[in-house]
PDB file of C-alpha atoms in Angstrom:
ATOM      1  CA  LYS A   1     -35.321  29.808 -26.150  1.00 86.00           C
ATOM      2  CA  ILE A   2     -34.809  27.580 -29.199  1.00 87.00           C
ATOM      3  CA  SER A   3     -31.522  27.320 -31.063  1.00 88.00           C
ATOM      4  CA  TYR A   4     -30.089  24.967 -33.667  1.00 87.00           C
ATOM      5  CA  ASP A   5     -26.576  23.617 -33.607  1.00 85.00           C
ATOM      6  CA  THR A   6     -25.523  23.220 -37.243  1.00 85.00           C
ATOM      7  CA  THR A   7     -22.355  21.351 -36.254  1.00 85.00           C
ATOM      8  CA  GLU A   8     -24.044  18.544 -34.325  1.00 81.00           C
ATOM      9  CA  GLY A   9     -27.463  18.860 -35.941  1.00 81.00           C
ATOM     10  CA  LEU A  10     -29.238  19.272 -32.610  1.00 85.00           C
ATOM     11  CA  VAL A  11     -32.071  21.527 -31.557  1.00 86.00           C
ATOM     12  CA  ARG A  12     -31.413  23.084 -28.171  1.00 87.00           C
ATOM     13  CA  MET A  13     -34.248  24.277 -25.943  1.00 87.00           C
ATOM     14  CA  GLU A  14     -33.881  26.328 -22.769  1.00 86.00           C
ATOM     15  CA  VAL A  15     -36.876  27.086 -20.559  1.00 87.00           C
ATOM     16  CA  VAL A  16     -36.674  30.045 -18.181  1.00 84.00           C
ATOM     17  CA  ALA A  17     -38.926  30.184 -15.120  1.00 81.00           C
ATOM     18  CA  ALA A  18     -38.821  31.533 -11.566  1.00 75.00           C
ATOM     19  CA  ASP A  19     -38.457  27.991 -10.185  1.00 80.00           C
ATOM     20  CA  PRO A  20     -36.112  25.357 -11.714  1.00 81.00           C
ATOM     21  CA  GLN A  21     -38.722  22.619 -11.088  1.00 84.00           C
ATOM     22  CA  VAL A  22     -41.353  24.603 -12.960  1.00 86.00           C
ATOM     23  CA  ALA A  23     -38.917  25.120 -15.822  1.00 85.00           C
ATOM     24  CA  ALA A  24     -38.194  21.370 -15.997  1.00 87.00           C
ATOM     25  CA  LYS A  25     -41.942  20.606 -15.967  1.00 89.00           C
ATOM     26  CA  TRP A  26     -42.607  23.053 -18.771  1.00 89.00           C
ATOM     27  CA  ALA A  27     -39.673  21.638 -20.736  1.00 89.00           C
ATOM     28  CA  SER A  28     -41.136  18.108 -20.445  1.00 89.00           C
ATOM     29  CA  GLN A  29     -44.523  19.347 -21.639  1.00 91.00           C
ATOM     30  CA  LEU A  30     -42.946  21.137 -24.588  1.00 90.00           C
ATOM     31  CA  VAL A  31     -41.012  18.003 -25.518  1.00 88.00           C
ATOM     32  CA  GLY A  32     -44.242  15.987 -25.390  1.00 87.00           C
ATOM     33  CA  TYR A  33     -45.950  18.524 -27.624  1.00 88.00           C
ATOM     34  CA  ALA A  34     -43.014  18.405 -30.045  1.00 85.00           C
ATOM     35  CA  GLU A  35     -43.199  14.588 -30.180  1.00 81.00           C
ATOM     36  CA  GLU A  36     -46.911  14.803 -30.958  1.00 81.00           C
ATOM     37  CA  GLN A  37     -46.296  17.297 -33.752  1.00 80.00           C
ATOM     38  CA  VAL A  38     -43.524  15.164 -35.239  1.00 76.00           C
ATOM     39  CA  ASP A  39     -45.814  12.124 -35.162  1.00 73.00           C
ATOM     40  CA  HIS A  40     -48.515  14.060 -37.012  1.00 75.00           C
ATOM     41  CA  LEU A  41     -46.201  15.527 -39.639  1.00 72.00           C
ATOM     42  CA  THR A  42     -46.962  12.749 -42.156  1.00 69.00           C
ATOM     43  CA  GLN A  43     -50.310  11.632 -40.772  1.00 74.00           C
ATOM     44  CA  ARG A  44     -52.267  13.484 -43.462  1.00 72.00           C
ATOM     45  CA  LEU A  45     -50.047  12.094 -46.203  1.00 70.00           C
ATOM     46  CA  ARG A  46     -50.429   8.560 -44.854  1.00 75.00           C
ATOM     47  CA  ALA A  47     -54.205   9.021 -44.545  1.00 77.00           C
ATOM     48  CA  ASP A  48     -54.415  10.239 -48.164  1.00 79.00           C
ATOM     49  CA  GLN A  49     -52.407   7.237 -49.318  1.00 79.00           C
ATOM     50  CA  MET A  50     -54.781   4.933 -47.441  1.00 83.00           C
ATOM     51  CA  VAL A  51     -57.822   6.618 -49.017  1.00 86.00           C
ATOM     52  CA  ASP A  52     -56.318   6.332 -52.516  1.00 86.00           C
ATOM     53  CA  ALA A  53     -55.479   2.663 -51.955  1.00 87.00           C
ATOM     54  CA  GLN A  54     -59.006   1.944 -50.701  1.00 88.00           C
ATOM     55  CA  ASN A  55     -60.559   3.736 -53.683  1.00 91.00           C
ATOM     56  CA  GLY A  56     -58.329   1.778 -56.059  1.00 89.00           C
ATOM     57  CA  TYR A  57     -59.334  -1.506 -54.416  1.00 91.00           C
ATOM     58  CA  ASP A  58     -63.050  -0.660 -54.571  1.00 92.00           C
ATOM     59  CA  GLU A  59     -62.754   0.285 -58.234  1.00 92.00           C
ATOM     60  CA  ALA A  60     -60.851  -2.910 -59.055  1.00 91.00           C
ATOM     61  CA  ARG A  61     -63.469  -5.017 -57.258  1.00 92.00           C
ATOM     62  CA  ALA A  62     -66.316  -3.273 -59.120  1.00 93.00           C
ATOM     63  CA  ASN A  63     -64.541  -3.812 -62.453  1.00 92.00           C
ATOM     64  CA  LEU A  64     -64.041  -7.496 -61.666  1.00 91.00           C
ATOM     65  CA  ALA A  65     -67.728  -7.909 -60.810  1.00 92.00           C
ATOM     66  CA  SER A  66     -68.677  -6.203 -64.080  1.00 92.00           C
ATOM     67  CA  SER A  67     -66.326  -8.492 -66.028  1.00 90.00           C
ATOM     68  CA  GLN A  68     -67.791 -11.575 -64.352  1.00 89.00           C
ATOM     69  CA  ARG A  69     -71.341 -10.447 -65.172  1.00 91.00           C
ATOM     70  CA  HIS A  70     -70.345  -9.939 -68.812  1.00 88.00           C
ATOM     71  CA  LEU A  71     -68.922 -13.469 -68.994  1.00 86.00           C
ATOM     72  CA  VAL A  72     -72.092 -14.923 -67.463  1.00 87.00           C
ATOM     73  CA  GLU A  73     -74.213 -12.968 -69.973  1.00 87.00           C
ATOM     74  CA  LEU A  74     -72.201 -14.468 -72.832  1.00 83.00           C
ATOM     75  CA  GLN A  75     -72.638 -17.965 -71.393  1.00 80.00           C
ATOM     76  CA  GLU A  76     -76.376 -17.423 -71.149  1.00 80.00           C
ATOM     77  CA  LYS A  77     -76.521 -15.881 -74.630  1.00 81.00           C
ATOM     78  CA  PHE A  78     -74.673 -18.716 -76.360  1.00 75.00           C
ATOM     79  CA  LYS A  79     -75.973 -21.394 -73.937  1.00 77.00           C
ATOM     80  CA  ILE A  80     -72.511 -22.823 -73.304  1.00 76.00           C
ATOM     81  CA  ILE A  81     -70.326 -22.880 -70.209  1.00 73.00           C
ATOM     82  CA  SER A  82     -66.930 -23.170 -71.869  1.00 71.00           C
ATOM     83  CA  SER A  83     -66.151 -22.446 -75.496  1.00 68.00           C
ATOM     84  CA  GLU A  84     -63.047 -24.625 -75.306  1.00 74.00           C
ATOM     85  CA  THR A  85     -65.149 -27.576 -74.196  1.00 74.00           C
ATOM     86  CA  GLU A  86     -67.610 -27.041 -77.039  1.00 73.00           C
ATOM     87  CA  VAL A  87     -64.803 -26.753 -79.577  1.00 74.00           C
ATOM     88  CA  GLY A  88     -63.208 -29.893 -78.195  1.00 79.00           C
ATOM     89  CA  LEU A  89     -66.537 -31.729 -78.410  1.00 81.00           C
ATOM     90  CA  LEU A  90     -67.072 -30.704 -82.047  1.00 79.00           C
ATOM     91  CA  THR A  91     -63.496 -31.606 -82.917  1.00 83.00           C
ATOM     92  CA  SER A  92     -63.851 -35.073 -81.379  1.00 87.00           C
ATOM     93  CA  GLN A  93     -67.146 -35.622 -83.222  1.00 86.00           C
ATOM     94  CA  ILE A  94     -65.572 -34.605 -86.524  1.00 85.00           C
ATOM     95  CA  ALA A  95     -62.591 -36.877 -85.871  1.00 89.00           C
ATOM     96  CA  GLY A  96     -64.890 -39.815 -85.114  1.00 89.00           C
ATOM     97  CA  LEU A  97     -66.987 -39.257 -88.242  1.00 87.00           C
ATOM     98  CA  GLU A  98     -63.885 -38.910 -90.398  1.00 88.00           C
ATOM     99  CA  THR A  99     -62.630 -42.235 -89.027  1.00 90.00           C
ATOM    100  CA  GLN A 100     -65.922 -43.847 -90.004  1.00 88.00           C
ATOM    101  CA  LEU A 101     -65.733 -42.138 -93.400  1.00 87.00           C
ATOM    102  CA  VAL A 102     -62.297 -43.569 -94.060  1.00 88.00           C
ATOM    103  CA  THR A 103     -63.533 -47.009 -93.070  1.00 88.00           C
ATOM    104  CA  GLU A 104     -66.561 -46.759 -95.386  1.00 85.00           C
ATOM    105  CA  ARG A 105     -64.403 -45.555 -98.273  1.00 85.00           C
ATOM    106  CA  LEU A 106     -62.049 -48.474 -97.794  1.00 86.00           C
ATOM    107  CA  GLY A 107     -65.041 -50.789 -97.757  1.00 84.00           C
ATOM    108  CA  LEU A 108     -66.374 -49.223-100.971  1.00 82.00           C
ATOM    109  CA  ALA A 109     -63.001 -49.587-102.631  1.00 85.00           C
ATOM    110  CA  GLN A 110     -62.907 -53.251-101.634  1.00 83.00           C
ATOM    111  CA  ILE A 111     -66.382 -53.825-103.033  1.00 80.00           C
ATOM    112  CA  GLU A 112     -65.553 -52.057-106.273  1.00 80.00           C
ATOM    113  CA  SER A 113     -62.415 -54.156-106.657  1.00 81.00           C
ATOM    114  CA  ASN A 114     -64.535 -57.287-107.147  1.00 80.00           C
ATOM    115  CA  GLU A 115     -65.245 -58.369-110.693  1.00 76.00           C
ATOM    116  CA  THR A 116     -68.942 -58.643-109.970  1.00 78.00           C
ATOM    117  CA  PRO A 117     -69.622 -56.199-107.110  1.00 76.00           C
ATOM    118  CA  ASN A 118     -72.868 -56.382-105.183  1.00 78.00           C
ATOM    119  CA  GLN A 119     -74.723 -53.315-106.434  1.00 80.00           C
ATOM    120  CA  ALA A 120     -77.128 -53.099-103.485  1.00 82.00           C
ATOM    121  CA  ARG A 121     -74.318 -53.314-100.966  1.00 83.00           C
ATOM    122  CA  MET A 122     -72.270 -50.773-102.907  1.00 82.00           C
ATOM    123  CA  ASP A 123     -75.207 -48.327-103.024  1.00 83.00           C
ATOM    124  CA  SER A 124     -75.681 -48.712 -99.264  1.00 86.00           C
ATOM    125  CA  VAL A 125     -72.029 -47.936 -98.617  1.00 83.00           C
ATOM    126  CA  LYS A 126     -72.152 -44.922-100.933  1.00 86.00           C
ATOM    127  CA  GLN A 127     -75.211 -43.641 -99.093  1.00 88.00           C
ATOM    128  CA  ARG A 128     -73.452 -43.993 -95.739  1.00 87.00           C
ATOM    129  CA  ILE A 129     -70.411 -42.168 -97.152  1.00 87.00           C
ATOM    130  CA  ALA A 130     -72.609 -39.315 -98.402  1.00 88.00           C
ATOM    131  CA  THR A 131     -74.335 -39.108 -95.009  1.00 88.00           C
ATOM    132  CA  LEU A 132     -71.013 -38.996 -93.200  1.00 87.00           C
ATOM    133  CA  GLU A 133     -69.690 -36.294 -95.540  1.00 87.00           C
ATOM    134  CA  THR A 134     -72.819 -34.210 -95.022  1.00 87.00           C
ATOM    135  CA  GLU A 135     -72.609 -34.527 -91.240  1.00 87.00           C
ATOM    136  CA  ILE A 136     -68.925 -33.638 -91.248  1.00 83.00           C
ATOM    137  CA  ALA A 137     -69.656 -30.568 -93.390  1.00 83.00           C
ATOM    138  CA  ILE A 138     -72.404 -29.488 -90.987  1.00 80.00           C
ATOM    139  CA  LEU A 139     -70.088 -29.819 -87.995  1.00 80.00           C
ATOM    140  CA  ARG A 140     -67.308 -27.936 -89.768  1.00 78.00           C
ATOM    141  CA  ALA A 141     -69.785 -25.204 -90.677  1.00 76.00           C
ATOM    142  CA  LYS A 142     -70.643 -24.824 -86.985  1.00 73.00           C
ATOM    143  CA  MET A 143     -66.981 -24.174 -86.326  1.00 70.00           C
ATOM    144  CA  THR A 144     -66.582 -21.309 -88.793  1.00 67.00           C
ATOM    145  CA  GLU A 145     -70.007 -20.340 -90.136  1.00 65.00           C
ATOM    146  CA  GLY A 146     -72.927 -18.967 -88.150  1.00 57.00           C
ATOM    147  CA  THR A 147     -76.397 -20.366 -88.504  1.00 50.00           C
ATOM    148  CA  ALA A 148     -79.446 -18.226 -89.212  1.00 46.00           C
ATOM    149  CA  GLY A 149     -79.702 -15.706 -86.370  1.00 53.00           C
ATOM    150  CA  GLY A 150     -76.763 -17.347 -84.568  1.00 61.00           C
ATOM    151  CA  SER A 151     -72.986 -17.099 -84.284  1.00 67.00           C
ATOM    152  CA  SER A 152     -70.260 -19.460 -85.366  1.00 69.00           C
ATOM    153  CA  MET A 153     -68.241 -21.352 -82.813  1.00 73.00           C
ATOM    154  CA  ALA A 154     -65.167 -19.347 -83.811  1.00 73.00           C
ATOM    155  CA  GLU A 155     -67.006 -16.102 -83.044  1.00 77.00           C
ATOM    156  CA  VAL A 156     -68.385 -17.499 -79.795  1.00 78.00           C
ATOM    157  CA  GLN A 157     -64.960 -18.697 -78.710  1.00 77.00           C
ATOM    158  CA  GLY A 158     -63.383 -15.350 -79.614  1.00 80.00           C
ATOM    159  CA  GLU A 159     -65.868 -13.344 -77.519  1.00 83.00           C
ATOM    160  CA  MET A 160     -65.647 -15.707 -74.576  1.00 83.00           C
ATOM    161  CA  LEU A 161     -61.858 -15.809 -74.653  1.00 84.00           C
ATOM    162  CA  ILE A 162     -61.770 -12.010 -74.622  1.00 88.00           C
ATOM    163  CA  ALA A 163     -64.211 -11.961 -71.693  1.00 88.00           C
ATOM    164  CA  GLN A 164     -62.195 -14.598 -69.802  1.00 86.00           C
ATOM    165  CA  ALA A 165     -58.915 -12.752 -70.441  1.00 89.00           C
ATOM    166  CA  ASP A 166     -60.497  -9.507 -69.232  1.00 91.00           C
ATOM    167  CA  MET A 167     -61.751 -11.233 -66.078  1.00 89.00           C
ATOM    168  CA  GLN A 168     -58.318 -12.723 -65.384  1.00 90.00           C
ATOM    169  CA  THR A 169     -56.734  -9.298 -65.852  1.00 93.00           C
ATOM    170  CA  ARG A 170     -59.277  -7.777 -63.448  1.00 92.00           C
ATOM    171  CA  GLN A 171     -58.491 -10.494 -60.920  1.00 92.00           C
ATOM    172  CA  MET A 172     -54.773  -9.713 -61.156  1.00 93.00           C
ATOM    173  CA  ILE A 173     -55.454  -5.973 -60.777  1.00 92.00           C
ATOM    174  CA  LEU A 174     -57.660  -6.683 -57.766  1.00 92.00           C
ATOM    175  CA  ALA A 175     -54.902  -8.758 -56.151  1.00 92.00           C
ATOM    176  CA  GLN A 176     -52.395  -5.949 -56.742  1.00 91.00           C
ATOM    177  CA  SER A 177     -54.858  -3.385 -55.334  1.00 90.00           C
ATOM    178  CA  LEU A 178     -55.368  -5.517 -52.239  1.00 90.00           C
ATOM    179  CA  GLN A 179     -51.611  -5.761 -51.738  1.00 90.00           C
ATOM    180  CA  SER A 180     -51.253  -1.992 -52.196  1.00 87.00           C
ATOM    181  CA  MET A 181     -54.023  -1.376 -49.673  1.00 86.00           C
ATOM    182  CA  GLU A 182     -52.367  -3.652 -47.111  1.00 87.00           C
ATOM    183  CA  THR A 183     -49.040  -1.892 -47.679  1.00 85.00           C
ATOM    184  CA  ALA A 184     -50.720   1.501 -47.254  1.00 82.00           C
ATOM    185  CA  ARG A 185     -52.417   0.288 -44.056  1.00 81.00           C
ATOM    186  CA  VAL A 186     -49.079  -0.851 -42.625  1.00 80.00           C
ATOM    187  CA  GLU A 187     -47.464   2.472 -43.560  1.00 74.00           C
ATOM    188  CA  ALA A 188     -50.388   4.420 -42.069  1.00 71.00           C
ATOM    189  CA  ASN A 189     -50.071   2.575 -38.766  1.00 71.00           C
ATOM    190  CA  ARG A 190     -46.294   2.974 -38.607  1.00 68.00           C
ATOM    191  CA  GLN A 191     -44.632   6.076 -37.224  1.00 57.00           C
ATOM    192  CA  VAL A 192     -42.058   7.206 -39.770  1.00 59.00           C
ATOM    193  CA  ARG A 193     -40.510  10.114 -37.849  1.00 63.00           C
ATOM    194  CA  TYR A 194     -39.294  10.262 -34.286  1.00 66.00           C
ATOM    195  CA  LEU A 195     -38.035  12.881 -31.884  1.00 73.00           C
ATOM    196  CA  SER A 196     -34.839  11.683 -30.260  1.00 75.00           C
ATOM    197  CA  LEU A 197     -33.826  13.281 -26.966  1.00 77.00           C
ATOM    198  CA  ALA A 198     -30.103  13.664 -26.412  1.00 75.00           C
ATOM    199  CA  VAL A 199     -30.657  15.032 -22.896  1.00 78.00           C
ATOM    200  CA  SER A 200     -33.861  14.831 -20.880  1.00 79.00           C
ATOM    201  CA  PRO A 201     -35.199  18.036 -19.276  1.00 82.00           C
ATOM    202  CA  THR A 202     -33.478  18.508 -15.916  1.00 78.00           C
ATOM    203  CA  PRO A 203     -33.676  21.398 -13.436  1.00 79.00           C
ATOM    204  CA  THR A 204     -30.488  23.348 -12.768  1.00 75.00           C
ATOM    205  CA  ASP A 205     -28.740  23.155  -9.419  1.00 71.00           C
ATOM    206  CA  ALA A 206     -28.804  26.914  -9.055  1.00 68.00           C
ATOM    207  CA  PRO A 207     -31.201  29.324 -10.731  1.00 66.00           C
ATOM    208  CA  ALA A 208     -29.593  30.945 -13.741  1.00 66.00           C
ATOM    209  CA  TYR A 209     -32.266  33.625 -13.835  1.00 66.00           C
ATOM    210  CA  PRO A 210     -32.801  36.327 -12.867  1.00 66.00           C
ATOM    211  CA  ARG A 211     -29.211  37.543 -13.105  1.00 71.00           C
ATOM    212  CA  ALA A 212     -29.215  39.972 -10.216  1.00 71.00           C
ATOM    213  CA  PHE A 213     -25.716  41.438 -10.587  1.00 76.00           C
ATOM    214  CA  GLU A 214     -25.888  41.880 -14.365  1.00 82.00           C
ATOM    215  CA  ASN A 215     -29.392  43.304 -14.243  1.00 82.00           C
ATOM    216  CA  THR A 216     -28.509  45.697 -11.372  1.00 87.00           C
ATOM    217  CA  LEU A 217     -25.407  46.906 -13.209  1.00 90.00           C
ATOM    218  CA  VAL A 218     -27.380  47.501 -16.405  1.00 90.00           C
ATOM    219  CA  THR A 219     -30.070  49.372 -14.432  1.00 91.00           C
ATOM    220  CA  LEU A 220     -27.477  51.607 -12.753  1.00 92.00           C
ATOM    221  CA  LEU A 221     -25.861  52.401 -16.100  1.00 93.00           C
ATOM    222  CA  ILE A 222     -29.229  53.311 -17.578  1.00 94.00           C
ATOM    223  CA  MET A 223     -30.106  55.493 -14.593  1.00 94.00           C
ATOM    224  CA  LEU A 224     -26.683  57.157 -14.767  1.00 93.00           C
ATOM    225  CA  GLY A 225     -27.186  57.889 -18.422  1.00 92.00           C
ATOM    226  CA  ILE A 226     -30.610  59.391 -17.731  1.00 93.00           C
ATOM    227  CA  TYR A 227     -29.163  61.488 -14.881  1.00 92.00           C
ATOM    228  CA  LEU A 228     -26.380  62.796 -17.115  1.00 92.00           C
ATOM    229  CA  MET A 229     -28.835  63.679 -19.864  1.00 92.00           C
ATOM    230  CA  VAL A 230     -31.145  65.494 -17.423  1.00 91.00           C
ATOM    231  CA  SER A 231     -28.185  67.328 -15.818  1.00 90.00           C
ATOM    232  CA  MET A 232     -26.811  68.465 -19.161  1.00 90.00           C
ATOM    233  CA  THR A 233     -30.251  69.572 -20.299  1.00 89.00           C
ATOM    234  CA  ALA A 234     -30.791  71.562 -17.037  1.00 87.00           C
ATOM    235  CA  ALA A 235     -27.356  73.187 -17.317  1.00 86.00           C
ATOM    236  CA  ILE A 236     -27.987  74.269 -20.899  1.00 85.00           C
ATOM    237  CA  LEU A 237     -31.374  75.745 -19.941  1.00 85.00           C
ATOM    238  CA  ARG A 238     -29.860  77.719 -17.017  1.00 82.00           C
ATOM    239  CA  GLU A 239     -27.189  79.203 -19.254  1.00 82.00           C
ATOM    240  CA  GLN A 240     -29.775  80.273 -21.822  1.00 81.00           C
ATOM    241  CA  VAL A 241     -31.998  81.851 -19.126  1.00 79.00           C
ATOM    242  CA  SER A 242     -29.087  83.723 -17.477  1.00 77.00           C
ATOM    243  CA  SER A 243     -27.890  85.100 -20.836  1.00 67.00           C
TER     244      SER A 243
END
């Protein structure tokens, strides 16, 4: 017999058997079964959460591998490891050539300031200045203009930066997926609901059932009622037959 006490919020269970010890044994088994059912109430939900977390982690890892392959393909395509390094190298070369260009221009100005400048020396300086200007223009063109069948350094850097940013994002998503999977694993291994026993199953001192006096009294009343009904029916039949 199961009942619920709304005042105290307790579930009451009473087991009736011919022997109090048997009743207590059955009560213990029922409590064990109830504990098992309570433990499995959220097992499916926790298992589904673990499956979803594992699928999310696998997908994040596959996306990261795809992003890494794309970055490697760009490095092989453009034959550079780091676009920032290449840009820095070109920038330093341009800065060095511009320093030399300034020096040569100052030297040319000094030569031209003489009343009788050395024409051969002046032509040599002008040639070096023109060479430096041409080389600087070529290097600047590599920064912003693509060569025949090739890409400019700006385009290369843009594609590689996008690929690197995508890879970093995938790495962050993978880390979050791993953390979510670990959290789901902890939740799946933790029991979130418990069955608390206020009173352990105990046999009664004296059997409460069967209730001999009450049952005998009820039986006698039923038999008396049947006897009265039969007597009244017989009396009515006799009167009808005699009339």
